[in-house]
Short mmCIF file of C-alpha atoms in Angstrom, two decimals:
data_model
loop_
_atom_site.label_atom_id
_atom_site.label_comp_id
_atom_site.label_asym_id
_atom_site.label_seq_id
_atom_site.Cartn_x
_atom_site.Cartn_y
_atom_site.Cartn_z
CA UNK A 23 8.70 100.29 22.81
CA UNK A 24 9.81 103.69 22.52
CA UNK A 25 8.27 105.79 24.43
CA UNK A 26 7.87 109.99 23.50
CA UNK A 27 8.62 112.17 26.47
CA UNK A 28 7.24 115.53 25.84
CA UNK A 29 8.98 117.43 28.48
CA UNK A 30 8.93 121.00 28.69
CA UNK A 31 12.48 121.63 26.63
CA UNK A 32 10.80 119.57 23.32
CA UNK A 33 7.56 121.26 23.99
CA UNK A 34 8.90 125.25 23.68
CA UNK A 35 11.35 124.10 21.16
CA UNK A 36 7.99 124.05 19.23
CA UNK A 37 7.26 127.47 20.35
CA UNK A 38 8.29 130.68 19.49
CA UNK A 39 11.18 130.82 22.17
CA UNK A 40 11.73 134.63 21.63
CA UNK A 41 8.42 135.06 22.17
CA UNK A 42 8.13 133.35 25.65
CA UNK A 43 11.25 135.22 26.51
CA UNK A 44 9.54 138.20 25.87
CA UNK A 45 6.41 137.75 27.98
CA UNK A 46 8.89 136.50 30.93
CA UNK A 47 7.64 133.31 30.77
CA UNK A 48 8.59 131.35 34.29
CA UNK A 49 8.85 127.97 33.17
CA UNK A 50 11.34 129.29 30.14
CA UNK A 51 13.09 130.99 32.78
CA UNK A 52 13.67 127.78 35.11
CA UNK A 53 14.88 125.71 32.03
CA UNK A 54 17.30 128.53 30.61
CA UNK A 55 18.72 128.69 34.30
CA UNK A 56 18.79 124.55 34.56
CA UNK A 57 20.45 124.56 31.08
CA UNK A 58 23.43 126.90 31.43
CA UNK A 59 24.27 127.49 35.19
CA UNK A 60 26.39 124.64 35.57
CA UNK A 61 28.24 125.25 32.66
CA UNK A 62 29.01 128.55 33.12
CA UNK A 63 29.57 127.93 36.88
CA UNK A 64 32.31 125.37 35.17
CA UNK A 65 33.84 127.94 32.82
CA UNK A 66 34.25 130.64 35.40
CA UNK A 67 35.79 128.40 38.61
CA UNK A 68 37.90 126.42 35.68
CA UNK A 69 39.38 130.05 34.69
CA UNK A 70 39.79 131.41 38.58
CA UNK A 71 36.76 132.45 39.46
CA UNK A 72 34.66 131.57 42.54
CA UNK A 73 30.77 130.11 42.72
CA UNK A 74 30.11 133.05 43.79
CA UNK A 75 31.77 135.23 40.94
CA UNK A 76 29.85 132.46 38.92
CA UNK A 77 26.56 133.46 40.17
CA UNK A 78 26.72 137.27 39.52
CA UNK A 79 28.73 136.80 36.18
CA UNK A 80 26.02 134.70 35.42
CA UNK A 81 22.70 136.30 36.50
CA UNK A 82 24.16 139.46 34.63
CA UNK A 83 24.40 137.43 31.11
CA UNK A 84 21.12 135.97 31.40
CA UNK A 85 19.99 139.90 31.52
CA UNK A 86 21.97 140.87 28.92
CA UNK A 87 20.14 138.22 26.84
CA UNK A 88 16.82 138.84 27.95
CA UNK A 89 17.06 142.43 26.82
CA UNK A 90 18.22 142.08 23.75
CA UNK A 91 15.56 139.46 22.47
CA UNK A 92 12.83 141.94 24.50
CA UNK A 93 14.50 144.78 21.95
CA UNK A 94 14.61 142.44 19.02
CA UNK A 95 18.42 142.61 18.64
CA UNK A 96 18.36 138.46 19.03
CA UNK A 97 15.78 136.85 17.24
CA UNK A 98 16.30 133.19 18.53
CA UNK A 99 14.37 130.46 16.42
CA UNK A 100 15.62 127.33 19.06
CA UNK A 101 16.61 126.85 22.58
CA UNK A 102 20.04 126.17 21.10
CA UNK A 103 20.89 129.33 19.45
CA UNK A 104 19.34 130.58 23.45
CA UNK A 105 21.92 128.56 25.57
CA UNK A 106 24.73 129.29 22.64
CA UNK A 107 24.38 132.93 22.88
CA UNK A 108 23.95 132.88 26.86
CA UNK A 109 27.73 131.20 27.25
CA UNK A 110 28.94 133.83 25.25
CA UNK A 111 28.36 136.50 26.55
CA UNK A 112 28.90 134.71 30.37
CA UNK A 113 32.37 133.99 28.41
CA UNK A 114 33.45 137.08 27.43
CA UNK A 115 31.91 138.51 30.42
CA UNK A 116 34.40 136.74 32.55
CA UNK A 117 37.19 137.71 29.79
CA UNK A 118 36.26 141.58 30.64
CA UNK A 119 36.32 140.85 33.64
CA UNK A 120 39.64 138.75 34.15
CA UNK A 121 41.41 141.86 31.86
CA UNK A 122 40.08 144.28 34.18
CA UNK A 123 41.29 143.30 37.22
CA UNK A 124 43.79 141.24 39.03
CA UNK A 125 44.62 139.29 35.71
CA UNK A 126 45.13 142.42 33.23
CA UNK A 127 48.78 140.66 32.28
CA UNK A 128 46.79 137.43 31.02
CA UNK A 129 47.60 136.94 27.35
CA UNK A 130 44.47 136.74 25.19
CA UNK A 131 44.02 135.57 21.60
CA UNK A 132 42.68 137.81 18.66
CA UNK A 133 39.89 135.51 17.98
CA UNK A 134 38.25 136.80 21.48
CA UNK A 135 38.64 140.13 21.21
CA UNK A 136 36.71 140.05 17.99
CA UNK A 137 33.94 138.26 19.62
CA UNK A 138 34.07 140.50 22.69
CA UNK A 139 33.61 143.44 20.09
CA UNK A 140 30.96 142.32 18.98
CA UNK A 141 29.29 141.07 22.29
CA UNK A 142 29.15 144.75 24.06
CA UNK A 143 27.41 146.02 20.81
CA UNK A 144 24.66 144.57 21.72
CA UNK A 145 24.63 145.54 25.45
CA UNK A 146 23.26 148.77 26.65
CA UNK A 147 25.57 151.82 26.46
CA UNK A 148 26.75 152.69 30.07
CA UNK A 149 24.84 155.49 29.86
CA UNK A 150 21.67 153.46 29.80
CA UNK A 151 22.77 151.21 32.10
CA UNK A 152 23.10 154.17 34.77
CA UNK A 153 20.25 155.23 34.40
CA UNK A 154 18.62 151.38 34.63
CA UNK A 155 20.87 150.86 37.94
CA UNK A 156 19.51 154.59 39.47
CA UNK A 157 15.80 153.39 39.27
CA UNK A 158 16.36 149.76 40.29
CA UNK A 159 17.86 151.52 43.24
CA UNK A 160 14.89 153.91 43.83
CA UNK A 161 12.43 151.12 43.00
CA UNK A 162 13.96 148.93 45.95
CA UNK A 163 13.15 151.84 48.16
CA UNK A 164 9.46 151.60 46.79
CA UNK A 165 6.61 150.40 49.83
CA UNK A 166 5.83 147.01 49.03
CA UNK A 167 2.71 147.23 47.73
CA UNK A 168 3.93 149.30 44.95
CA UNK A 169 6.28 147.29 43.87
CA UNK A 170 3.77 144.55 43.72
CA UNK A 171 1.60 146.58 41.99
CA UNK A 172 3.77 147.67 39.52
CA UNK A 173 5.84 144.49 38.73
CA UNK A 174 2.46 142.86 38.31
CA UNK A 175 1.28 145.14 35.52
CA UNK A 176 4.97 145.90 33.76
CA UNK A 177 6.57 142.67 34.37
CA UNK A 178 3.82 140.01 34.58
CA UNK A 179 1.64 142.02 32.01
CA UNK A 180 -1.45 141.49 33.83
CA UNK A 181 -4.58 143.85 33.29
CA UNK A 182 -5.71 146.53 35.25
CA UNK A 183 -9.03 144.31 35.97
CA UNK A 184 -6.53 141.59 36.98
CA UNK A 185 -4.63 143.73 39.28
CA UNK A 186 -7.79 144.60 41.18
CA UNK A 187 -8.93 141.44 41.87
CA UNK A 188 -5.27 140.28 43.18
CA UNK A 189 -5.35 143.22 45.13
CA UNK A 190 -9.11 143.12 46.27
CA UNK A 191 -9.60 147.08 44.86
CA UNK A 192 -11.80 148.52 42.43
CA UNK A 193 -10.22 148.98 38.77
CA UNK A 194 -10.44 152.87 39.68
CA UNK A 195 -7.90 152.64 42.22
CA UNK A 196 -5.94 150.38 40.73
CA UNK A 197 -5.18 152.89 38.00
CA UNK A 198 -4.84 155.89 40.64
CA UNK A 199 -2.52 153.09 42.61
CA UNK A 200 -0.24 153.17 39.67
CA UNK A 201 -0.18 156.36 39.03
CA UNK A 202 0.79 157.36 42.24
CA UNK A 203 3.86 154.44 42.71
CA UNK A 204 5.26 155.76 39.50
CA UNK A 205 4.84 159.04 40.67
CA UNK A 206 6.88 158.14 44.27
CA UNK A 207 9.29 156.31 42.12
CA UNK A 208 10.14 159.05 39.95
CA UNK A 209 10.51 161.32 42.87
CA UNK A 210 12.73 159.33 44.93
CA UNK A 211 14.99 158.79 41.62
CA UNK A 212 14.94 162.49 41.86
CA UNK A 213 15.99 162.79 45.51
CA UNK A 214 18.80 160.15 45.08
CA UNK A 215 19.82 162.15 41.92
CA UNK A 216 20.62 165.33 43.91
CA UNK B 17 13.12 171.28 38.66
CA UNK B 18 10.76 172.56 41.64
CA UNK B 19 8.55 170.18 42.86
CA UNK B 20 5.56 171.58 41.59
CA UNK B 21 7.06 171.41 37.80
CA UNK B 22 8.19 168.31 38.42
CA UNK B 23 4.70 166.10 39.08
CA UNK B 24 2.51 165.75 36.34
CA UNK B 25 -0.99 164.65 36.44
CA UNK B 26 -2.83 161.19 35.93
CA UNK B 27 -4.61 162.13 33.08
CA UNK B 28 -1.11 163.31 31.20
CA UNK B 29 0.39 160.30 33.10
CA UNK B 30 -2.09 157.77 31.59
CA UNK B 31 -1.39 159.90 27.73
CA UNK B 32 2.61 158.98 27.87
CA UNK B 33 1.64 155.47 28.54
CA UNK B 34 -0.97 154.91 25.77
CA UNK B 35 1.49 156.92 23.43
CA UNK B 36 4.12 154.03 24.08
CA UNK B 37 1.06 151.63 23.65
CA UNK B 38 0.33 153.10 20.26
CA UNK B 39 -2.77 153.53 21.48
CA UNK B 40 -3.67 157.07 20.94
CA UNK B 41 -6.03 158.59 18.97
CA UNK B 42 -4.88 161.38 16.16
CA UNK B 43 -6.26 164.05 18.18
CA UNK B 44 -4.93 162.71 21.49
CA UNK B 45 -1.25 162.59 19.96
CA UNK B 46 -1.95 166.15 18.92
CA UNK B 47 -3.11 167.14 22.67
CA UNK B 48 -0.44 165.60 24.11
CA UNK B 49 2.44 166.95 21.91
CA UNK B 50 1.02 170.21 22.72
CA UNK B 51 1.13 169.56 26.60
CA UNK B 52 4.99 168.38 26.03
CA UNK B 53 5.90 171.37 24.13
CA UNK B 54 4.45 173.56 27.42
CA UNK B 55 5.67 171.10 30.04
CA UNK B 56 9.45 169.98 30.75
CA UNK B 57 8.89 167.40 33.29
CA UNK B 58 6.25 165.68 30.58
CA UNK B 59 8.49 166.08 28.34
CA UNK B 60 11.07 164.40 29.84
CA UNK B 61 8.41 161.95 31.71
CA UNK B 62 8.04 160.89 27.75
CA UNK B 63 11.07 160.17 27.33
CA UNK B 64 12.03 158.50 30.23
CA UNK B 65 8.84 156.21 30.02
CA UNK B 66 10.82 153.35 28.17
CA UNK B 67 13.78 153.26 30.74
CA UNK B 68 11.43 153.24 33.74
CA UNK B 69 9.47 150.18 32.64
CA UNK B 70 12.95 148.35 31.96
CA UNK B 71 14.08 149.33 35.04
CA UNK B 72 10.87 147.67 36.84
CA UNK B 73 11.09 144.83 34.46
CA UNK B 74 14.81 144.10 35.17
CA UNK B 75 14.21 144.55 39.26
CA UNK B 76 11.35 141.83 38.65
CA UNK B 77 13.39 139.45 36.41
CA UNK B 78 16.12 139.60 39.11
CA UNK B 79 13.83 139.26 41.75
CA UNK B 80 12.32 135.48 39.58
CA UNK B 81 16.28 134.68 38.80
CA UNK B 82 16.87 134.57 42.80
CA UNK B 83 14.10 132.70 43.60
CA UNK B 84 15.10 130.16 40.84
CA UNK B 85 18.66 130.13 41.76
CA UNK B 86 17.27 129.42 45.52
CA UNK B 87 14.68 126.45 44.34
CA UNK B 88 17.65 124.87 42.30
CA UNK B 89 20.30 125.17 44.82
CA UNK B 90 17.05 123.35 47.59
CA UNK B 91 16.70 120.58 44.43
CA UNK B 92 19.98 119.91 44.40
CA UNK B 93 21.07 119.75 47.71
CA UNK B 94 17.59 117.41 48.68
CA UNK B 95 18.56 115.20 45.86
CA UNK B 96 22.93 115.07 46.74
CA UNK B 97 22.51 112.39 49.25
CA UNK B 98 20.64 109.37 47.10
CA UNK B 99 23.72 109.61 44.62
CA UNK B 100 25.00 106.57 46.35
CA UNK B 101 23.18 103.58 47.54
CA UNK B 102 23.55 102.34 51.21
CA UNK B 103 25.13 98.97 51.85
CA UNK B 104 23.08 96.95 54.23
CA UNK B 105 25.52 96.98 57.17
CA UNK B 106 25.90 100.67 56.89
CA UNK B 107 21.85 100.93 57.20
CA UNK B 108 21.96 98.91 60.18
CA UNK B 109 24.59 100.64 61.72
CA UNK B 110 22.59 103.45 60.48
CA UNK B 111 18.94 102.28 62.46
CA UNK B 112 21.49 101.98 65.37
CA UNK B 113 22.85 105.07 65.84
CA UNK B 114 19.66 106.73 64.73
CA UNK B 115 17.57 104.45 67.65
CA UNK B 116 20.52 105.83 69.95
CA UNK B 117 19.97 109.42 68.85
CA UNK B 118 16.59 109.15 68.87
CA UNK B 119 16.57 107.91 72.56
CA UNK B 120 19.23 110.21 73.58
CA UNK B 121 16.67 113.67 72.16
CA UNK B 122 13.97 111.66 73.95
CA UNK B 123 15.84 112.22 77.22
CA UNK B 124 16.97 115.22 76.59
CA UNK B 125 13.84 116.45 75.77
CA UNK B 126 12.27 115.14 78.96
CA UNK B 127 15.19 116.73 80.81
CA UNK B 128 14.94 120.34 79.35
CA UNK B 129 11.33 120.37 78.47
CA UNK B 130 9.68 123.30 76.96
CA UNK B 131 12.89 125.70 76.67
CA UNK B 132 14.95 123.08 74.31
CA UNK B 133 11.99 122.84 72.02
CA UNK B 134 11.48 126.03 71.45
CA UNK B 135 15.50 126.31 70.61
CA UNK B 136 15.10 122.93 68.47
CA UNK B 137 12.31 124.63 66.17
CA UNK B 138 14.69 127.80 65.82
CA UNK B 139 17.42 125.64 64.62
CA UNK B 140 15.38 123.39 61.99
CA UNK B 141 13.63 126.56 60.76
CA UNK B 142 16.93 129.16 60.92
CA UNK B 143 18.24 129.40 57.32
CA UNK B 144 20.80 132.24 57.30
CA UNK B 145 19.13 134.54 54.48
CA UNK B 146 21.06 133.68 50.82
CA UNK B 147 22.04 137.71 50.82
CA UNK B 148 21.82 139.91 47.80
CA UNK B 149 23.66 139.24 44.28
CA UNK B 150 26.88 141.54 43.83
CA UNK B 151 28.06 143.74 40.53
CA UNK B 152 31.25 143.66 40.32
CA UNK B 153 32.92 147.33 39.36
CA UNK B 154 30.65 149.57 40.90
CA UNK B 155 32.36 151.69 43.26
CA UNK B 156 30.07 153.80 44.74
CA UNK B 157 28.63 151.00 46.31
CA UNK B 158 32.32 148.79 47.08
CA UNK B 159 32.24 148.11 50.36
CA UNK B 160 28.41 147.56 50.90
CA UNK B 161 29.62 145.05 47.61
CA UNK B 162 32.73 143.72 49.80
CA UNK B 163 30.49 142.88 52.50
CA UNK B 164 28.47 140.75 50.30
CA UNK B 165 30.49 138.68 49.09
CA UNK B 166 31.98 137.91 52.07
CA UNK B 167 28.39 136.91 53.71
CA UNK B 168 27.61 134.55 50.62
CA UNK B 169 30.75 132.91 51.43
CA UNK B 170 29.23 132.80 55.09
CA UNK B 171 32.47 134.69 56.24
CA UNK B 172 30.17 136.66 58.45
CA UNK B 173 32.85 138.34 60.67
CA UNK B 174 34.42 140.06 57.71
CA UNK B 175 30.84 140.97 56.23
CA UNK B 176 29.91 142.61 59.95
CA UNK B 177 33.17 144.55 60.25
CA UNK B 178 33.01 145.75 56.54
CA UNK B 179 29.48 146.97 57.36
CA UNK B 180 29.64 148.51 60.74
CA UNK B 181 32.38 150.85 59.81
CA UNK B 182 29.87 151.77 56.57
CA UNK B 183 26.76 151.65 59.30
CA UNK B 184 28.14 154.98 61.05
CA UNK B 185 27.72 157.37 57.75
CA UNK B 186 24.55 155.19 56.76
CA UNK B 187 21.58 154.20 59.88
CA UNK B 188 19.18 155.34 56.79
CA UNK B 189 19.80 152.32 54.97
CA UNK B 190 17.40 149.38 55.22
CA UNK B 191 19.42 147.18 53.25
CA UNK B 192 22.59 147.54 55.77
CA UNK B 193 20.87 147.55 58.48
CA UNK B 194 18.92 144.54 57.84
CA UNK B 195 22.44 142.44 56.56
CA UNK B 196 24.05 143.87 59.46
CA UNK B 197 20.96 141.79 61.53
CA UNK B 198 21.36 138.97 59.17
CA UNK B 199 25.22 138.27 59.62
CA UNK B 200 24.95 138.99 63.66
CA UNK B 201 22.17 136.20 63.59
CA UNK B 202 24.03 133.89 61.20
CA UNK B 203 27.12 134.10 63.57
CA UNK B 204 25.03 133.26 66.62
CA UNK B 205 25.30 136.74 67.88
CA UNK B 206 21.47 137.34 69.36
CA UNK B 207 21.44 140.63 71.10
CA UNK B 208 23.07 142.20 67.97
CA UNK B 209 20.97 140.52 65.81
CA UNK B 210 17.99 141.86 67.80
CA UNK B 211 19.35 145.29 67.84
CA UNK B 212 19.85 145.88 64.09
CA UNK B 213 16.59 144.06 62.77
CA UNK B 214 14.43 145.90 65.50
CA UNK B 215 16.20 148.96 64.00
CA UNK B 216 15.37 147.76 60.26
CA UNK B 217 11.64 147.20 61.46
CA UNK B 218 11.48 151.17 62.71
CA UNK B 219 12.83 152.26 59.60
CA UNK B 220 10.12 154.54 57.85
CA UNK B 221 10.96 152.62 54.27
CA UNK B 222 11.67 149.56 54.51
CA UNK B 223 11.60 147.02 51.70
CA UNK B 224 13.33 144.07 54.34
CA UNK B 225 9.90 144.45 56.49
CA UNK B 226 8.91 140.79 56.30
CA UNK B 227 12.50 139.57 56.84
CA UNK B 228 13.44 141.03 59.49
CA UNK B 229 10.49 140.71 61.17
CA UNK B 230 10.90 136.65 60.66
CA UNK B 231 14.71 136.86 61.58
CA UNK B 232 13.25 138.85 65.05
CA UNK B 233 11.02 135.91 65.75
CA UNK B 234 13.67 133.19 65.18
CA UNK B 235 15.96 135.63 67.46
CA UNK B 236 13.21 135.43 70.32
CA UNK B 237 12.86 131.69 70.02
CA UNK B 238 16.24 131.26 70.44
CA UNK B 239 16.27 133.06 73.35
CA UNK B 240 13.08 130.92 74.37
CA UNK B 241 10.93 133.57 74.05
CA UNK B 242 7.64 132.34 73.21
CA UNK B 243 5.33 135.11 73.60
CA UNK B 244 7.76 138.25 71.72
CA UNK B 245 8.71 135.41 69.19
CA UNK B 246 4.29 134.76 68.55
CA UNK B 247 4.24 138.86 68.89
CA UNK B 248 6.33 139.61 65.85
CA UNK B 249 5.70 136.07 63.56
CA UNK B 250 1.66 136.76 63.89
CA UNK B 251 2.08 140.08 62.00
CA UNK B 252 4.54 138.76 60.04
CA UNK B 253 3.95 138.50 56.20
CA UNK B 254 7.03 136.36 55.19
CA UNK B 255 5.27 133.21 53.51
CA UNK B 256 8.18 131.03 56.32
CA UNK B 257 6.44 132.88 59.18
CA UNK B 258 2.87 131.02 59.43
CA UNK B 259 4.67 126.99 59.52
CA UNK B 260 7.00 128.49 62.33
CA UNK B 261 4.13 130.19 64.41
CA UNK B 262 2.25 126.73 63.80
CA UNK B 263 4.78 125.15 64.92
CA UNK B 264 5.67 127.34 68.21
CA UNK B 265 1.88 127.62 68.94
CA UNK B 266 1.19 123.68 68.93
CA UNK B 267 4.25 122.94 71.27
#
């Protein structure tokens, strides 16, 4: 008898994948990282890279993806097109990578620097990503209950009611709370800016 | 910018967020375009808005990617050894040697008592910590970056003498301090250890806080400790700290 296993790969293949990206949905998360990992890990250490190399190279692509369905520039319909897009731009990632460094003599075809073209159009300009490094820094720097605070209404979307009964305040100072962590953040952006 | 340009109030802080919202009513829009056109730091608080929740977002979607990439890595490595299955001889031989070992820690624990417990709890609950992930070509921060990788590769030497030399120009830093604690301990060197996570605990910010003050308790039980080790673990708010104070307390 055949049996139908629903796991959790079939069941948001019926979903709207971008849309779970977008709400930084854990489970999605876990299986993106489960589903590509290894084979990027492969493709780096198979082209002279370490596990370590493997791990940045590979925790930066899985950003570059998430922002771009977040900004609508990759409108996935299926975990496939997901995974597909995810080794490219881990590949040509490494490509840049190899070409910038220690293997800058390496002999590459055509074909890739087409696709590498087209890859960095859809990453941020390095402007941007300054300016994104500069407050990750300052936000590091943030007292842990800010950053709590803050990742838990920006990142996990959760209400201001929400907030206040994880954090056991009133809604009132939860929205003074966040005021005043953005405010801190913005300053020490400031201070490291100088 | 002076300072006192530079903040802007909750009320205009709360308009810039419900203007990226689309929340705002017509006359609200109007009030607030006003307040931009007589405020620069609004003004550029406006358009900044976007890049500051990315910014939190991405910190937060590395901070879930780690703690994925650490609960795969555990999966994996619990589930390495059943790849192949045990002949019977080599699960006698194993009962054997395990009935040996297990008589051999039962002496040993009746010779050495309290202190070798309290070391034995340190080493099943000392996990060096997994370190922080590394972008390549950034060269303002290359040899805090050097470092790194050579502590994920548990090269811990090279990771200490990259980061002293850097340690001199930078005490402020919680980050090196902390590593600096982190490597010392992971290369079985206690006092140092001690000395740079006490230092990372009197730092006035200090995002490593519940690290290092775990790492300081595993240092003290090392030493055989007890009562600094229970001291710094019953403050502690790592989520590893209350098993290990269990732990310490029962024995």
């Amino acid at each position: 008898m055949n049996t139908l296993k629903l796991d959790w790969i079939s069941l948001i293949g019926m979903k709207d994948i971008a849309g779970l990206i977008k709400e930084n949905d854990d489970e999605t998360l876990k299986s993106l990282y489960t589903d590509n990992y290894q084979k990027v890990e492969h493709y780096v250490v198979k082209n002279s890279g370490s596990k370590i190399q493997a791990k940045d190279i590979f925790q930066e692509s899985i950003i570059v993806m998430w922002r771009s369905v977040k900004k609508g520039r990759f409108e996935p319909k299926t975990m496939g097109e997901v995974n597909a897009y995810l080794f490219q731009v881990a590949r040509n990632k490494w490509i840049d990578f190899l070409r910038s460094n220690e293997f800058k003599k390496t002999d590459y075809n055509g074909k890739e620097n087409i696709e590498s073209q087209e890859l960095y159009d859809v990453e941020m300009d390095l402007h941007y990503e300054e300016q994104i490094r500069r407050i990750e820094s300052a936000f590091s720097k943030l007292g842990r209950e800010c950053q709590r605070l803050l990742k838990l209404f920006y990142y996990k979307k959760k209400s201001m009611k929400a907030i206040s009964e994880i954090l056991h305040i009133d809604a009132a100072s939860s929205r003074n709370k966040k005021y005043r962590c953005m405010q801190r953040l913005r300053t020490i952006v400031q201070e490291n800016n100088k | 910018m002076k300072a006192e340009e530079f903040n802007i109030s909750q009320e205009d802080f709360e308009l810039v967020e419900r203007l990226h919202q689309g929340d705002l009513t017509v006359q609200e829009r109007a009030l607030l375009e006003e307040k931009m056109k007589a405020s620069e730091a609004l003004s550029q608080f406006a358009e900044e808005y976007l890049i500051y929740i990315d910014a939190i977002e991405t910190s937060a979607f590395r901070s879930k990617l780690s703690e994925i990439e650490e609960t795969v890595q555990f999966s994996q490595d619990a589930r390495s050894p059943k790849k192949s299955k045990p002949s019977l001889n080599l699960i006698r031989f194993v009962g054997i040697a395990a009935a040996v070992i297990v008589s051999v820690c039962i002496i040993g624990y009746l010779w050495n008592a309290k202190a070798s417990s309290y070391e034995s709890i340190y080493a099943s609950h000392f996990k060096p910590d997994p370190g922080l992930p590394t972008k390549m070509g950034i060269q303002d921060k290359y040899s805090f970056n050097k470092g790194m990788v050579s502590y994920r590769q548990g090269k811990y030497k090279e990771a200490i003498k990259e980061w002293t030399d850097l340690y001199v120009e930078r005490k402020d830093s919680d980050t090196l301090t902390y590593f600096l604690g982190a490597a010392h301990l992971a290369d079985h060197n206690l006092k140092e250890a001690k000395r740079y996570l006490e230092a990372t605990k009197s730092l006035e910010k200090n995002t490593f806080q519940k690290e290092s003050e775990y790492y300081l308790g595993l240092c003290f039980l090392a030493e055989g400790n007890v009562k600094d080790a229970i001291n710094v673990l019953r403050d502690c708010q790592d989520g590893r700290a209350e098993a290990l104070l269990k732990e310490v307390t029962e024995e």
